[in-house]
Every structure is written in structure tokens, then in C-alpha cells.
Short mmCIF file of C-alpha atoms in Angstrom, two decimals:
data_model
loop_
_atom_site.label_atom_id
_atom_site.label_comp_id
_atom_site.label_asym_id
_atom_site.label_seq_id
_atom_site.Cartn_x
_atom_site.Cartn_y
_atom_site.Cartn_z
CA UNK A 1053 -0.18 0.04 0.28
CA UNK A 1054 2.53 2.26 0.90
CA UNK A 1055 4.40 1.76 -2.38
CA UNK A 1056 0.98 2.48 -4.43
CA UNK A 1057 0.48 5.34 -2.74
CA UNK A 1058 3.87 6.78 -3.63
CA UNK A 1059 3.81 5.95 -6.91
CA UNK A 1060 -0.01 7.76 -6.58
CA UNK A 1061 2.10 10.86 -5.52
CA UNK A 1062 4.39 10.90 -7.63
CA UNK A 1063 2.25 10.88 -10.72
CA UNK A 1064 -0.26 13.89 -10.17
CA UNK A 1065 2.69 15.56 -8.60
CA UNK A 1066 5.18 14.89 -11.76
CA UNK A 1067 2.05 16.75 -13.96
CA UNK A 1068 2.75 19.72 -11.66
CA UNK A 1069 6.58 20.16 -12.17
CA UNK A 1070 8.00 18.51 -9.33
CA UNK A 1071 8.10 15.70 -6.84
CA UNK A 1072 8.85 17.11 -3.25
CA UNK A 1073 5.30 18.60 -1.44
CA UNK A 1074 6.04 20.78 1.16
CA UNK A 1075 4.06 23.52 2.74
CA UNK A 1076 5.08 25.68 0.51
CA UNK A 1077 4.61 23.71 -2.39
CA UNK A 1078 1.96 25.60 -5.12
CA UNK A 1079 -1.73 25.01 -4.45
CA UNK A 1080 -2.01 22.88 -7.55
CA UNK A 1081 0.67 20.55 -6.18
CA UNK A 1082 -0.68 20.64 -2.77
CA UNK A 1083 -4.71 20.29 -4.72
CA UNK A 1084 -2.97 16.90 -6.02
CA UNK A 1085 -2.22 15.41 -3.26
CA UNK A 1086 -5.69 16.18 -1.27
CA UNK A 1087 -7.01 14.51 -4.50
CA UNK A 1088 -5.17 11.58 -4.16
CA UNK A 1089 -5.18 10.99 -0.73
CA UNK A 1090 -9.44 11.22 -0.41
CA UNK A 1091 -8.97 8.88 -3.42
CA UNK A 1092 -6.65 6.60 -1.95
CA UNK A 1093 -8.86 3.36 -0.48
CA UNK A 1094 -10.53 3.18 -4.00
CA UNK A 1095 -6.90 3.61 -5.93
CA UNK A 1096 -5.49 1.39 -3.00
CA UNK A 1097 -9.11 -1.74 -3.79
CA UNK A 1098 -8.60 -0.91 -7.83
CA UNK A 1099 -4.79 -2.36 -7.79
CA UNK A 1100 -5.25 -4.88 -5.99
CA UNK A 1101 -8.50 -5.95 -7.71
CA UNK A 1102 -5.84 -6.08 -11.09
CA UNK A 1103 -3.30 -7.39 -9.04
CA UNK A 1104 -5.81 -10.60 -8.46
CA UNK A 1105 -7.32 -10.49 -11.68
CA UNK A 1106 -4.24 -11.80 -13.41
CA UNK A 1107 -5.05 -11.10 -16.26
CA UNK A 1108 -3.30 -11.03 -19.88
CA UNK A 1109 -2.74 -9.26 -23.74
CA UNK A 1110 -6.58 -8.56 -24.76
CA UNK A 1111 -8.57 -10.48 -22.00
CA UNK A 1112 -8.11 -8.24 -19.56
CA UNK A 1113 -11.77 -7.44 -19.21
CA UNK A 1114 -12.53 -7.24 -15.52
CA UNK A 1115 -9.28 -5.13 -15.40
CA UNK A 1116 -10.52 -2.64 -17.65
CA UNK A 1117 -14.21 -2.55 -16.04
CA UNK A 1118 -12.60 -2.14 -13.09
CA UNK A 1119 -10.87 1.64 -14.48
CA UNK A 1120 -13.37 2.28 -17.08
CA UNK A 1121 -16.21 2.54 -14.22
CA UNK A 1122 -14.60 3.96 -11.69
CA UNK A 1123 -13.33 7.17 -14.48
CA UNK A 1124 -17.30 6.88 -15.37
CA UNK A 1125 -18.19 7.45 -11.29
CA UNK A 1126 -15.62 9.94 -10.88
CA UNK A 1127 -17.61 11.90 -13.61
CA UNK A 1128 -15.48 10.93 -16.63
CA UNK A 1129 -16.97 10.21 -20.24
CA UNK A 1130 -15.59 6.98 -21.25
CA UNK A 1131 -15.39 5.05 -24.64
CA UNK A 1132 -14.88 1.50 -24.38
CA UNK A 1133 -13.49 -0.74 -26.86
CA UNK A 1134 -11.60 1.59 -29.12
CA UNK A 1135 -9.27 0.31 -31.85
CA UNK A 1136 -11.19 -2.47 -32.48
CA UNK A 1137 -9.64 -4.10 -28.50
CA UNK A 1138 -12.34 -4.49 -26.54
CA UNK A 1139 -10.13 -4.29 -23.19
CA UNK A 1140 -9.12 -0.61 -24.49
CA UNK A 1141 -10.54 2.83 -23.79
CA UNK A 1142 -10.43 6.66 -23.04
CA UNK A 1143 -12.27 8.42 -19.96
CA UNK A 1144 -12.50 11.94 -21.09
CA UNK A 1145 -12.58 14.95 -18.46
CA UNK A 1146 -12.68 18.65 -19.92
CA UNK A 1147 -12.95 20.65 -22.84
CA UNK A 1148 -10.71 22.33 -24.71
CA UNK A 1149 -6.59 23.69 -24.76
CA UNK A 1150 -4.29 22.30 -22.80
CA UNK A 1151 -5.19 18.24 -23.98
CA UNK A 1152 -3.27 16.43 -21.72
CA UNK A 1153 -3.10 12.24 -22.15
CA UNK A 1154 -2.27 10.15 -19.02
CA UNK A 1155 -1.61 6.39 -19.60
CA UNK A 1156 -2.28 3.08 -17.58
CA UNK A 1157 -1.78 -0.30 -17.72
CA UNK A 1158 -3.49 -3.24 -16.14
CA UNK A 1159 -2.66 -6.39 -18.21
CA UNK A 1160 -0.37 -8.98 -16.70
CA UNK A 1161 1.93 -11.83 -17.34
CA UNK A 1162 1.77 -15.16 -18.21
CA UNK A 1163 3.50 -17.75 -15.72
CA UNK A 1164 4.56 -15.39 -13.01
CA UNK A 1165 1.85 -16.11 -10.63
CA UNK A 1166 2.74 -14.89 -7.24
CA UNK A 1167 1.71 -13.96 -4.13
CA UNK A 1168 1.89 -10.37 -2.36
CA UNK A 1169 5.42 -11.55 -0.56
CA UNK A 1170 9.09 -10.67 -0.87
CA UNK A 1171 9.95 -14.44 -1.94
CA UNK A 1172 9.22 -16.59 -4.83
CA UNK A 1173 5.81 -18.12 -4.22
CA UNK A 1174 3.36 -18.84 -7.22
CA UNK A 1175 -0.75 -18.41 -6.11
CA UNK A 1176 -1.10 -20.54 -8.69
CA UNK A 1177 1.97 -22.32 -10.14
CA UNK A 1178 2.25 -21.61 -14.18
CA UNK A 1179 -1.12 -18.87 -14.01
CA UNK A 1180 -0.31 -15.20 -15.03
CA UNK A 1181 0.66 -12.28 -12.43
CA UNK A 1182 1.73 -9.24 -12.50
CA UNK A 1183 5.44 -8.86 -12.68
CA UNK A 1184 6.37 -4.98 -13.78
CA UNK A 1185 3.23 -3.74 -11.48
CA UNK A 1186 0.65 -2.46 -14.16
CA UNK A 1187 -1.97 -3.30 -11.31
CA UNK A 1188 0.12 -0.23 -9.68
CA UNK A 1189 0.28 1.69 -13.27
CA UNK A 1190 -3.50 1.67 -14.77
CA UNK A 1191 -5.05 3.01 -10.82
CA UNK A 1192 -1.86 5.49 -9.67
CA UNK A 1193 -2.32 7.22 -13.51
CA UNK A 1194 -6.09 7.24 -13.27
CA UNK A 1195 -5.35 9.07 -9.53
CA UNK A 1196 -3.59 11.57 -11.56
CA UNK A 1197 -6.39 12.41 -14.17
CA UNK A 1198 -9.12 12.41 -11.52
CA UNK A 1199 -6.52 14.92 -9.24
CA UNK A 1200 -6.23 17.27 -12.72
CA UNK A 1201 -10.08 16.58 -13.09
CA UNK A 1202 -11.05 17.83 -9.87
CA UNK A 1203 -9.24 20.99 -11.00
CA UNK A 1204 -10.59 21.14 -13.82
CA UNK A 1205 -13.96 21.22 -12.60
CA UNK A 1206 -13.00 23.52 -9.42
CA UNK A 1207 -12.55 25.93 -11.97
CA UNK A 1208 -8.71 26.01 -11.27
CA UNK A 1209 -7.75 24.68 -14.20
CA UNK A 1210 -8.66 24.91 -18.10
CA UNK A 1211 -8.44 21.91 -20.58
CA UNK A 1212 -8.82 18.62 -21.17
CA UNK A 1213 -7.31 15.55 -19.14
CA UNK A 1214 -8.09 12.30 -20.85
CA UNK A 1215 -7.19 8.75 -19.32
CA UNK A 1216 -6.40 6.05 -21.81
CA UNK A 1217 -6.61 2.42 -20.94
CA UNK A 1218 -4.14 0.70 -22.73
CA UNK A 1219 -3.68 -3.35 -22.84
CA UNK A 1220 -2.26 -5.75 -24.70
CA UNK A 1221 0.62 -3.89 -23.52
CA UNK A 1222 3.03 -7.10 -22.76
CA UNK A 1223 2.08 -8.48 -25.72
CA UNK A 1224 1.38 -6.81 -29.03
CA UNK A 1225 1.78 -3.34 -27.40
CA UNK A 1226 -1.89 -1.52 -27.47
CA UNK A 1227 -1.10 2.11 -27.78
CA UNK A 1228 0.42 1.74 -31.48
CA UNK A 1229 -2.93 0.52 -32.17
CA UNK A 1230 -4.97 3.48 -30.73
CA UNK A 1231 -2.20 6.06 -31.97
CA UNK A 1232 -2.91 4.40 -35.69
CA UNK A 1233 -6.45 4.50 -35.08
CA UNK A 1234 -5.50 8.84 -33.87
CA UNK A 1235 -6.88 8.45 -30.65
CA UNK A 1236 -3.59 11.05 -29.90
CA UNK A 1237 -4.80 13.43 -32.54
CA UNK A 1238 -4.46 16.18 -31.45
CA UNK A 1239 -3.16 16.04 -28.02
CA UNK A 1240 -0.70 18.67 -26.05
CA UNK A 1241 1.49 16.27 -24.31
CA UNK A 1242 1.28 12.15 -22.93
CA UNK A 1243 2.44 11.13 -20.03
CA UNK A 1244 2.86 8.11 -19.04
CA UNK A 1245 5.49 6.22 -15.89
CA UNK A 1246 6.19 3.08 -14.69
CA UNK A 1247 6.84 1.23 -11.45
CA UNK A 1248 10.90 0.34 -10.58
CA UNK A 1249 12.08 -0.54 -7.40
#
């Protein structure tokens, strides 16, 4: 949970040109961190659920639905099944420029089933699992998009935020198909990060 909280805060604050939150932080940074704090329990739950689902490329039906449903609950307009992939989606809030995109991945790897422990202990031998932290990547990125959305809704920021639910990154690269279909046309900046130690 501490790891997800760190990634949530780091992802959101990166959008505001810094990663250290102090008392002298800008109001936008403080608002982003406060947003993450308010949504923390839900985002951790999303991460835990995606970890448990451990769905591989283009089979991330429950993972994609969990993220897309939560985005809708937060006021985003969600277009599902984009670019010919049933588990790809785009969640949009706001209007006008700038248009900021945030990437979120959620697919698992085949054959790396793992308990949440520091030693190798498969949940189910040979089953899929999250070896690259995509169970964190999707929820943390959505948390950052929500932090921006709340600032737009409050009239503190102008523009559009888009959360790109990008499936199959471990196998076929869903972003390639989304780009080919023009889903990134007109976007001013696209932000992504990846879990790491």
C-alpha cells in the first residue's frame, strides 16, 4: 500500500513540475495530493483487484472494466472498446486546450503468478501474474487524471484530461493500435510512468 501511495503522489505531482510536496508547494500540487489522499482507499482497492485478476493481453476484461467504471463514477466520459480492442478505453473530462493524456496499463504476464510476498511463491503454479507492476500503473495513473479533473471541475485549471486505458502492453502494444486509430491526435502532451524499484 505504501508503494501505491508513493506512485499515486509521484504521478500526480509530476504533472505539476515537481515531486516534493512541502508546505510551500503550489496550490495545484497541494490540491493534487489532497485528491490522491481522498481517493486512496478506492485506488488501492483497484490495484489489489487488478493484481488478483491477473489478466493477460486483450483478456483484461475485469481490469479494464474496473478502471473504466471508476473513471465514470468520477465524472469522466468513457469510450470503451476503442481501436478494435475490447479492453481498450479512453476516459475524458473537460474541454479545450491544453489536452493532457495520461497512460494507464493493467495487463499481467503469463506464467508469473505470485503471492504478495518478497519471495517467489506462486498463487497458482503456471498462472498469470503481475511481474511489472501494471496493477499499480493503471490505478495510479487514473488517480493522477482524477486529480487534474477535479482542478478543472473547480475552475482552477482549463483544458482537457484524457486517461488512456491501454491493454496488451506486455504482448502486442495496445498504444500502437490506439495511435494508428488517431486517438492521440490533438493531444498536447502524453504522460506515462512505470513502476520500478
